[in-house]
Amino acid sequence: MQPFIYQRAETLEAAAQAAAASRGSHVEAPVQFVAGGTTLLDLMKIDVMRPATVVDINPLQERYGAIATDDKGLRLGALARMAQVADHPSVRRDFPVIAQTLDLAASQQLRNMATLGGNLLQRTRCNYFRDVSWAACNKRNPGSGCAALDGMNRKHAVLGTSDQCIATYPGDFAQALVALDATLEIAGPQGRREIAVQQLHKQPGSTPNIETQLVPGELITAILVPSAPWTRRSLYLKVRDRESYEFALASAAVALDIADGEVREARIALGGVATMPWRAKEAEAALRGRRLDEAAAEAAAEAAFAGAQTHEHNAYKVPLGRRTLVRALLDAARLEIRS
Amino acid sequence: MTPDHSARPEGRSSPAAPGLDRRSFLGAGACGAAVPLLGAASAAAQPAVAAAPDVRRPLDVKLRINGQDHRLALDSRTTLLDVLREEVGLTGTKKGCDQGQCGACTVLLDGTRVLSCLTLAVMAEGRAVTTIEGLARPDGSLHPMQQAFVDHDAFQCGYCTPGQILSAVACVQEGHAKDDAQIREYMSGNLCRCAAYPNIVAAINQAKSEMGA
Ligand SMILES: Cc1cc2nc3c(=O)[nH]c(=O)nc-3n(C[C@H](O)[C@H](O)[C@H](O)COP(=O)(O)OP(=O)(O)OC[C@H]3O[C@@H](n4cnc5c(N)ncnc54)[C@H](O)[C@@H]3O)c2cc1C
Ligand code: SF4
Ligand code: FES
Ligand code: FES
């Protein structure tokens, strides 16, 4: 690990200012915030991230770590811990898909440490990215090539890829947020702004080193999830190499509003298969106004993966991803919703 | 949220030992407790960084481990795991992967289970650290979870065991040990290469009733 200066930020302004002079993209900035540290320290230990200064934002937890609900929806402080949110009774009852994306992620030790803000910004598990002895990685070292394109790419993405990078976005929680049209409150050197979670991440395109639209010094302070008729009939299905403590090979976050046997609204986001949290609007459109039977679910899944591009070892992700979505939709349609 | 140095635990103790540098506290200066909207005005009023700190200077870190206070001069990079094993001599906590992937390094921070390999020691300041050495009662009698692991032969080589036991204690206290399936799910962050899993589940079932859960 490269030596670094450790600082604690007691206020939001101080945190933003400390990182403001930083250049480059949010992830490349020489000043990095640390919350739970489960992504940052991991990547610093293996020399993938080499910040000169680490700013501890945990003193802000009291103010920016609360969970609150009202009739407009759910407000989650960005410094709330994953475990705390997963166990929250109103989250479990009214936004089950959110609780499930958190419950099924990592381990309880990690969930006790990790924050929601850090979770959204976790970085890919691509083995070539995580091992600096591979020279070719455009994400780590722009312009160097991509070792995964003709390497071991079994876990890589099939949606949203480019010829520069095919790394999978590894998180689970972001899929629930994207499906439910959540927004982020952001504070930074230029002031405050609000963006849709859908807008946070970027596809790799020709700049895989730029992962989000955050600029250095910007802090996510809260996540807002609007109430809607579909949040209760929602779930997360995660398929992986082992039953627990593993990243998704394919996953689906779905939320449905069904009335008189017909789908009034469907919200779908896919994980494990894409370079960013992937909203599947074509699949949603395919379901609207239909009865949710197996044929309808399959048509939706077909639409979701119509643009998939596979590589040598990951073609299985297309049928796996489709079946994951079909099962998630049928399971959600069968849920008994108590009012 | 008070911006006053003296309100922090560090402020109460004697001045830093010679040669030790205190970590800098950002925003602990003149500004009030209220957080105004960010903008050019407030940005100008905020000192960004206290003083240019020197990366070579060790940090003066105070840790409370198993009820005992320790004062250490540490490189900022030092993890809690390395402090426990290398500086304090508590080698019960094990290093498996050092990457958050195995659970061998599990300790309790204020009663909550965390991974000490992904925790910077300086970030454990002000929190109570409990390791396997701190579980037994002062008279030496074992914690019910330790006794249950012995009773059920819940290990073979024993390397994962300290992490398993601390994780299991927290699992019961969290209320995540209702049935076997839940125990397996909430203990999945602790790998056992000897695959003592069925015995670990049995041990947790025994200890949970004794722990009053
Ligand atoms: C073994 C292992 C298994 C895992 N399995 C899963 C899994 O199955 N599913 C899953 O979803 N995740 C998984 N994770 C990832 C884990 O959930 C993330 O590492 C964690 O959520 C990151 O949160 P943190 O608070 O620890 O972030 P940190 O490591 O503290 O920060 C991560 C990055 O975000 C920045 N940052 C942090 N907070 C903010 C903020 N509020 N505003 C702006 N920037 C910020 C930091 O500067 C840093 O660059 C796993 C991790 C490990 C180690
Ligand atoms: S897929 Fe992306 S992260 Fe992985 S080696 Fe290629 S450029 Fe790097
Ligand atoms: S040593 Fe910490 S999780 Fe493996
Ligand atoms: S007892 Fe050997 S690793 Fe668990």
Coordinates of C-alpha atoms in Angstrom, one line a residue, chain B residues 12 19-20 33 40 42 44 58 68 70 75 77 79-80 83 88-89 127 136-137 180 193 199 204 213:
Chain B
R12 CA -8.6 14.8 27.3
G19 CA 7.8 12.8 17.7
L20 CA 4.2 11.8 17.2
A33 CA -22.0 23.3 14.5
A40 CA -18.7 29.8 -2.8
S42 CA -19.0 29.1 2.8
A44 CA -14.1 30.6 1.2
P58 CA 3.5 8.1 12.7
Q68 CA -7.5 -2.2 28.2
H70 CA -3.3 1.1 24.4
D75 CA 1.9 4.2 10.2
R77 CA -1.6 2.2 6.7
T79 CA -4.8 -2.3 9.8
L80 CA -6.5 -3.2 13.1
V83 CA -2.0 -3.9 15.3
V88 CA -0.3 -5.7 20.9
G89 CA 0.6 -9.4 20.7
R127 CA -14.6 2.3 19.9
A136 CA -13.9 -15.5 28.5
R137 CA -15.0 -14.2 31.9
D180 CA -30.4 -23.5 10.9
R193 CA -11.5 -24.9 4.9
N199 CA -20.8 -28.7 14.0
I204 CA -24.5 -21.9 17.8
A213 CA -31.6 -15.5 22.8

